[in-house]
Amino acid sequence: MNSDTNAPVPARRPVIGICARTAPVTLQGSDLLVALALNAHVAFLSEAGCTPVLLPLVDGAEDLIGRLDALLVPGGPDLDPALYGAAAHPATRAMSPDTDRVELSLLRAALDAKLPVLAICRGMQALNVLHGGTLHQHLSDVTGHDGHRPRTASFTLGRQPLTLLPGSRIAAVLDGDEEHTACHHHQAVDRIGSGLTVTARAADGTVEAVEVAGHPFAVGVQWELGQTPDKRLHHALAHAAARSRKEPAAALSIH
């Protein structure tokens, strides 16, 4: 049987880890607790040429960083205020110190490895806390309005006009004439962590995007990416992963 020893090795699709969220679901009449990811994150990254993988937040998850080409940290429950030296506000809820610890370890390992990172909503807040920043635990106490988390009978996204920092990575990705958030959050960045740059704000001053200084691609956004058709930041993460991925070792010749 002939074999073509000079055949090119197929390019490996970049692998992007998505931090899992734990949630109760009812399936076929049974109440279950499952680890899951928003399907839009999976679909948007897959169509951009990547292989998304779910990362359950269990001890040792950070050991997988060496097998990834990028990391996506999605929205989720409130961070434990003890992480930034604060007592819990009455509105702070659904805290899980073990989950926080593992996710922060994953995020730290990804940044140390210079992997591209996209941190969304809670993910951006975790990025700020990891760098020594703090959070507003109930944003309406600061802004005086509920525009970032509309109080409606059904889930509704708030629309806030964005001011982007010229020359920032987020400004390069979001190149529309008028950009708005699609948000649903009651917490937000307060004191900015060391090494982070604010690259977008809402009209009321709320921090809407941050970037890690000196990092090839580490972007945090406060709004609900994955709950609208906007794929631009997912595709930007995929392109960054493709640029930074480790090339496969040269194939051995078959004699």
CSV table of C-alpha atoms in Angstrom, one decimal:
chain,number,residue,atom,x,y,z
A,1,MET,CA,0.0,0.0,0.0
A,2,ASN,CA,1.4,3.4,-1.0
A,3,SER,CA,1.4,6.3,1.5
A,4,ASP,CA,2.2,9.9,0.8
A,5,THR,CA,4.9,10.7,3.3
A,6,ASN,CA,4.9,14.3,2.2
A,7,ALA,CA,1.2,14.9,2.8
A,8,PRO,CA,0.6,18.0,4.9
A,9,VAL,CA,-0.6,17.6,8.5
A,10,PRO,CA,-4.1,19.0,8.8
A,11,ALA,CA,-4.2,22.2,10.8
A,12,ARG,CA,-5.5,21.7,14.3
A,13,ARG,CA,-8.5,23.7,15.2
A,14,PRO,CA,-7.8,26.0,18.1
A,15,VAL,CA,-9.2,24.7,21.3
A,16,ILE,CA,-11.1,27.2,23.5
A,17,GLY,CA,-12.1,26.3,27.0
A,18,ILE,CA,-15.4,27.7,28.4
A,19,CYS,CA,-15.8,27.8,32.1
A,20,ALA,CA,-18.9,25.7,33.0
A,21,ARG,CA,-21.8,27.0,35.1
A,22,THR,CA,-23.8,24.7,37.4
A,23,ALA,CA,-27.6,25.0,37.2
A,24,PRO,CA,-30.7,22.9,38.1
A,25,VAL,CA,-32.6,21.6,35.1
A,26,THR,CA,-35.6,19.4,34.7
A,27,LEU,CA,-35.0,16.7,32.0
A,28,GLN,CA,-37.5,14.0,31.2
A,29,GLY,CA,-39.3,14.6,34.5
A,30,SER,CA,-36.2,14.4,36.6
A,31,ASP,CA,-34.7,17.3,38.5
A,32,LEU,CA,-30.9,17.4,37.8
A,33,LEU,CA,-27.9,19.6,38.6
A,34,VAL,CA,-25.8,20.0,35.5
A,35,ALA,CA,-22.6,21.6,34.4
A,36,LEU,CA,-23.4,23.6,31.2
A,37,ALA,CA,-22.4,26.4,28.8
A,38,LEU,CA,-24.6,28.8,26.9
A,39,ASN,CA,-25.0,27.2,23.5
A,40,ALA,CA,-24.4,30.5,21.7
A,41,HIS,CA,-20.8,30.6,23.0
A,42,VAL,CA,-20.3,27.1,21.6
A,43,ALA,CA,-21.9,27.8,18.3
A,44,PHE,CA,-20.2,31.2,17.7
A,45,LEU,CA,-16.7,29.8,18.5
A,46,SER,CA,-17.3,26.7,16.4
A,47,GLU,CA,-18.4,28.6,13.4
A,48,ALA,CA,-15.3,30.7,13.8
A,49,GLY,CA,-13.1,27.6,13.3
A,50,CYS,CA,-12.5,26.6,16.9
A,51,THR,CA,-13.3,23.6,19.0
A,52,PRO,CA,-15.0,24.7,22.3
A,53,VAL,CA,-14.6,22.5,25.3
A,54,LEU,CA,-16.5,22.7,28.6
A,55,LEU,CA,-14.3,23.1,31.7
A,56,PRO,CA,-16.1,22.0,34.9
A,57,LEU,CA,-14.9,24.1,37.8
A,58,VAL,CA,-13.3,21.4,39.9
A,59,ASP,CA,-9.9,21.2,41.6
A,60,GLY,CA,-7.1,20.7,39.0
A,61,ALA,CA,-9.0,22.4,36.2
A,62,GLU,CA,-6.1,24.9,35.8
A,63,ASP,CA,-3.9,21.9,34.8
A,64,LEU,CA,-5.7,21.9,31.4
A,65,ILE,CA,-4.5,25.3,30.5
A,66,GLY,CA,-1.5,23.8,28.6
A,67,ARG,CA,-4.0,22.0,26.3
A,68,LEU,CA,-6.0,25.2,25.4
A,69,ASP,CA,-5.4,28.0,23.0
A,70,ALA,CA,-7.8,30.4,24.6
A,71,LEU,CA,-10.2,30.8,27.5
A,72,LEU,CA,-13.8,32.2,27.7
A,73,VAL,CA,-15.1,33.0,31.2
A,74,PRO,CA,-18.9,33.6,30.9
A,75,GLY,CA,-21.4,35.3,33.1
A,76,GLY,CA,-22.7,33.7,36.3
A,77,PRO,CA,-23.4,34.1,40.0
A,78,ASP,CA,-22.0,36.9,42.2
A,79,LEU,CA,-18.4,36.6,43.4
A,80,ASP,CA,-17.8,36.2,47.2
A,81,PRO,CA,-17.2,39.8,48.5
A,82,ALA,CA,-14.6,38.3,50.9
A,83,LEU,CA,-12.3,38.1,47.9
A,84,TYR,CA,-12.0,41.8,47.8
A,85,GLY,CA,-12.3,42.4,51.5
A,86,ALA,CA,-16.0,43.4,51.7
A,87,ALA,CA,-19.0,42.1,53.6
A,88,ALA,CA,-21.9,40.8,51.6
A,89,HIS,CA,-24.6,43.3,50.5
A,90,PRO,CA,-28.2,42.0,51.1
A,91,ALA,CA,-28.6,41.7,47.4
A,92,THR,CA,-25.5,39.7,46.8
A,93,ARG,CA,-26.5,36.1,46.2
A,94,ALA,CA,-25.7,32.6,44.9
A,95,MET,CA,-22.1,32.8,46.1
A,96,SER,CA,-19.8,29.7,45.8
A,97,PRO,CA,-16.3,30.2,47.3
A,98,ASP,CA,-15.1,26.9,45.8
A,99,THR,CA,-16.2,27.9,42.3
A,100,ASP,CA,-14.6,31.3,42.7
A,101,ARG,CA,-11.3,29.8,43.8
A,102,VAL,CA,-11.1,27.4,40.8
A,103,GLU,CA,-12.2,29.9,38.3
A,104,LEU,CA,-9.7,32.5,39.5
A,105,SER,CA,-7.0,29.9,39.3
A,106,LEU,CA,-7.9,29.1,35.7
A,107,LEU,CA,-8.0,32.7,34.8
A,108,ARG,CA,-4.6,33.3,36.5
A,109,ALA,CA,-3.0,30.3,34.7
A,110,ALA,CA,-4.4,31.5,31.3
A,111,LEU,CA,-3.0,35.0,31.7
A,112,ASP,CA,0.3,33.7,32.9
A,113,ALA,CA,0.5,31.5,29.8
A,114,LYS,CA,-0.4,34.5,27.6
A,115,LEU,CA,-3.5,32.7,26.3
A,116,PRO,CA,-6.2,34.9,24.7
A,117,VAL,CA,-9.0,35.5,27.3
A,118,LEU,CA,-12.5,36.8,26.9
A,119,ALA,CA,-14.2,37.5,30.2
A,120,ILE,CA,-18.0,38.2,30.2
A,121,CYS,CA,-20.1,39.9,32.9
A,122,ARG,CA,-19.1,37.9,36.0
A,123,GLY,CA,-16.0,37.0,34.1
A,124,MET,CA,-14.9,40.6,33.8
A,125,GLN,CA,-15.7,41.1,37.5
A,126,ALA,CA,-13.5,38.1,38.3
A,127,LEU,CA,-10.7,39.6,36.1
A,128,ASN,CA,-10.9,42.8,38.1
A,129,VAL,CA,-10.9,41.1,41.5
A,130,LEU,CA,-8.0,38.9,40.4
A,131,HIS,CA,-6.0,42.1,39.8
A,132,GLY,CA,-6.8,43.5,43.2
A,133,GLY,CA,-9.9,45.5,42.2
A,134,THR,CA,-13.3,45.7,44.0
A,135,LEU,CA,-16.9,45.6,42.9
A,136,HIS,CA,-20.1,47.6,43.4
A,137,GLN,CA,-22.3,44.9,44.9
A,138,HIS,CA,-25.6,46.6,43.9
A,139,LEU,CA,-25.2,49.0,41.0
A,140,SER,CA,-28.5,50.7,41.4
A,141,ASP,CA,-27.3,52.0,44.8
A,142,VAL,CA,-24.6,53.9,42.9
A,143,THR,CA,-26.3,54.9,39.6
A,144,GLY,CA,-29.8,55.5,41.1
A,145,HIS,CA,-31.5,53.5,38.3
A,146,ASP,CA,-32.1,50.0,37.1
A,147,GLY,CA,-31.1,50.5,33.5
A,148,HIS,CA,-28.4,47.8,33.7
A,149,ARG,CA,-30.9,45.2,34.9
A,150,PRO,CA,-34.4,46.2,33.9
A,151,ARG,CA,-37.1,45.2,36.4
A,152,THR,CA,-39.6,43.6,34.0
A,153,ALA,CA,-41.9,40.5,34.2
A,154,SER,CA,-39.6,38.6,31.8
A,155,PHE,CA,-35.9,38.7,31.3
A,156,THR,CA,-35.0,41.9,29.5
A,157,LEU,CA,-31.6,43.2,28.4
A,158,GLY,CA,-30.7,46.8,29.2
A,159,ARG,CA,-29.4,49.0,26.3
A,160,GLN,CA,-26.7,51.4,27.4
A,161,PRO,CA,-24.7,53.6,25.0
A,162,LEU,CA,-21.0,52.9,25.1
A,163,THR,CA,-18.1,55.3,25.0
A,164,LEU,CA,-15.0,53.3,23.7
A,165,LEU,CA,-11.4,54.3,24.3
A,166,PRO,CA,-9.9,55.2,21.0
A,167,GLY,CA,-7.1,52.9,19.9
A,168,SER,CA,-8.1,50.1,22.3
A,169,ARG,CA,-8.7,46.5,21.3
A,170,ILE,CA,-12.4,46.7,22.1
A,171,ALA,CA,-12.7,49.8,19.9
A,172,ALA,CA,-11.0,47.9,17.0
A,173,VAL,CA,-13.4,45.0,17.3
A,174,LEU,CA,-16.6,47.0,17.9
A,175,ASP,CA,-16.2,49.3,14.9
A,176,GLY,CA,-19.8,50.5,14.6
A,177,ASP,CA,-20.8,54.2,14.7
A,178,GLU,CA,-23.0,53.7,17.7
A,179,GLU,CA,-22.3,50.9,20.1
A,180,HIS,CA,-24.7,49.8,22.9
A,181,THR,CA,-24.5,47.2,25.6
A,182,ALA,CA,-27.0,44.4,26.0
A,183,CYS,CA,-26.8,43.9,29.7
A,184,HIS,CA,-28.5,42.4,32.7
A,185,HIS,CA,-26.3,42.8,35.8
A,186,HIS,CA,-26.6,44.3,39.3
A,187,GLN,CA,-22.9,44.3,40.1
A,188,ALA,CA,-20.1,46.2,38.4
A,189,VAL,CA,-16.4,47.2,38.7
A,190,ASP,CA,-15.7,49.7,41.4
A,191,ARG,CA,-11.9,50.2,42.0
A,192,ILE,CA,-10.0,49.2,39.0
A,193,GLY,CA,-7.4,46.4,39.5
A,194,SER,CA,-3.7,47.0,39.0
A,195,GLY,CA,-2.6,46.3,35.4
A,196,LEU,CA,-6.1,46.8,33.9
A,197,THR,CA,-7.2,49.6,31.6
A,198,VAL,CA,-10.8,50.8,31.3
A,199,THR,CA,-11.6,50.8,27.6
A,200,ALA,CA,-15.4,51.4,27.6
A,201,ARG,CA,-17.9,53.1,29.9
A,202,ALA,CA,-21.6,53.6,29.9
A,203,ALA,CA,-23.1,57.1,30.0
A,204,ASP,CA,-23.5,56.9,33.8
A,205,GLY,CA,-19.8,56.0,34.3
A,206,THR,CA,-20.3,52.3,34.8
A,207,VAL,CA,-17.2,50.4,33.6
A,208,GLU,CA,-18.2,48.3,30.6
A,209,ALA,CA,-14.9,46.9,29.3
A,210,VAL,CA,-11.4,46.4,30.6
A,211,GLU,CA,-8.2,45.1,29.0
A,212,VAL,CA,-5.1,43.6,30.6
A,213,ALA,CA,-2.1,45.9,29.9
A,214,GLY,CA,0.8,44.2,28.0
A,215,HIS,CA,-1.3,41.1,27.2
A,216,PRO,CA,-1.8,40.0,23.6
A,217,PHE,CA,-5.6,39.6,24.0
A,218,ALA,CA,-7.2,39.7,27.4
A,219,VAL,CA,-10.5,41.6,27.3
A,220,GLY,CA,-13.4,41.8,29.8
A,221,VAL,CA,-16.9,43.1,28.9
A,222,GLN,CA,-19.7,43.7,31.3
A,223,TRP,CA,-22.6,43.0,28.9
A,224,GLU,CA,-24.3,39.7,28.1
A,225,LEU,CA,-22.4,38.4,25.1
A,226,GLY,CA,-24.0,35.3,23.8
A,227,GLN,CA,-27.6,36.5,24.4
A,228,THR,CA,-27.7,38.6,21.2
A,229,PRO,CA,-26.6,37.7,17.6
A,230,ASP,CA,-23.5,39.8,17.9
A,231,LYS,CA,-20.5,37.5,17.3
A,232,ARG,CA,-17.7,40.0,16.9
A,233,LEU,CA,-15.9,39.4,20.2
A,234,HIS,CA,-16.3,35.6,19.9
A,235,HIS,CA,-14.7,35.8,16.5
A,236,ALA,CA,-12.0,38.1,17.7
A,237,LEU,CA,-11.2,35.6,20.5
A,238,ALA,CA,-11.1,32.8,17.9
A,239,HIS,CA,-8.7,34.7,15.6
A,240,ALA,CA,-6.5,35.5,18.6
A,241,ALA,CA,-6.4,31.8,19.5
A,242,ALA,CA,-5.5,30.8,15.9
A,243,ARG,CA,-2.6,33.3,16.0
A,244,SER,CA,-1.3,32.1,19.3
A,245,ARG,CA,-1.9,28.3,19.1
A,246,LYS,CA,1.0,25.9,19.4
A,247,GLU,CA,1.8,24.4,16.1
A,248,PRO,CA,1.7,20.6,16.0
A,249,ALA,CA,5.1,18.8,16.0
A,250,ALA,CA,6.4,17.9,12.6
A,251,ALA,CA,5.0,14.5,11.5
A,252,LEU,CA,7.4,11.6,11.5
A,253,SER,CA,8.3,10.2,8.1
A,254,ILE,CA,6.8,6.7,7.4
A,255,HIS,CA,9.3,4.4,5.7
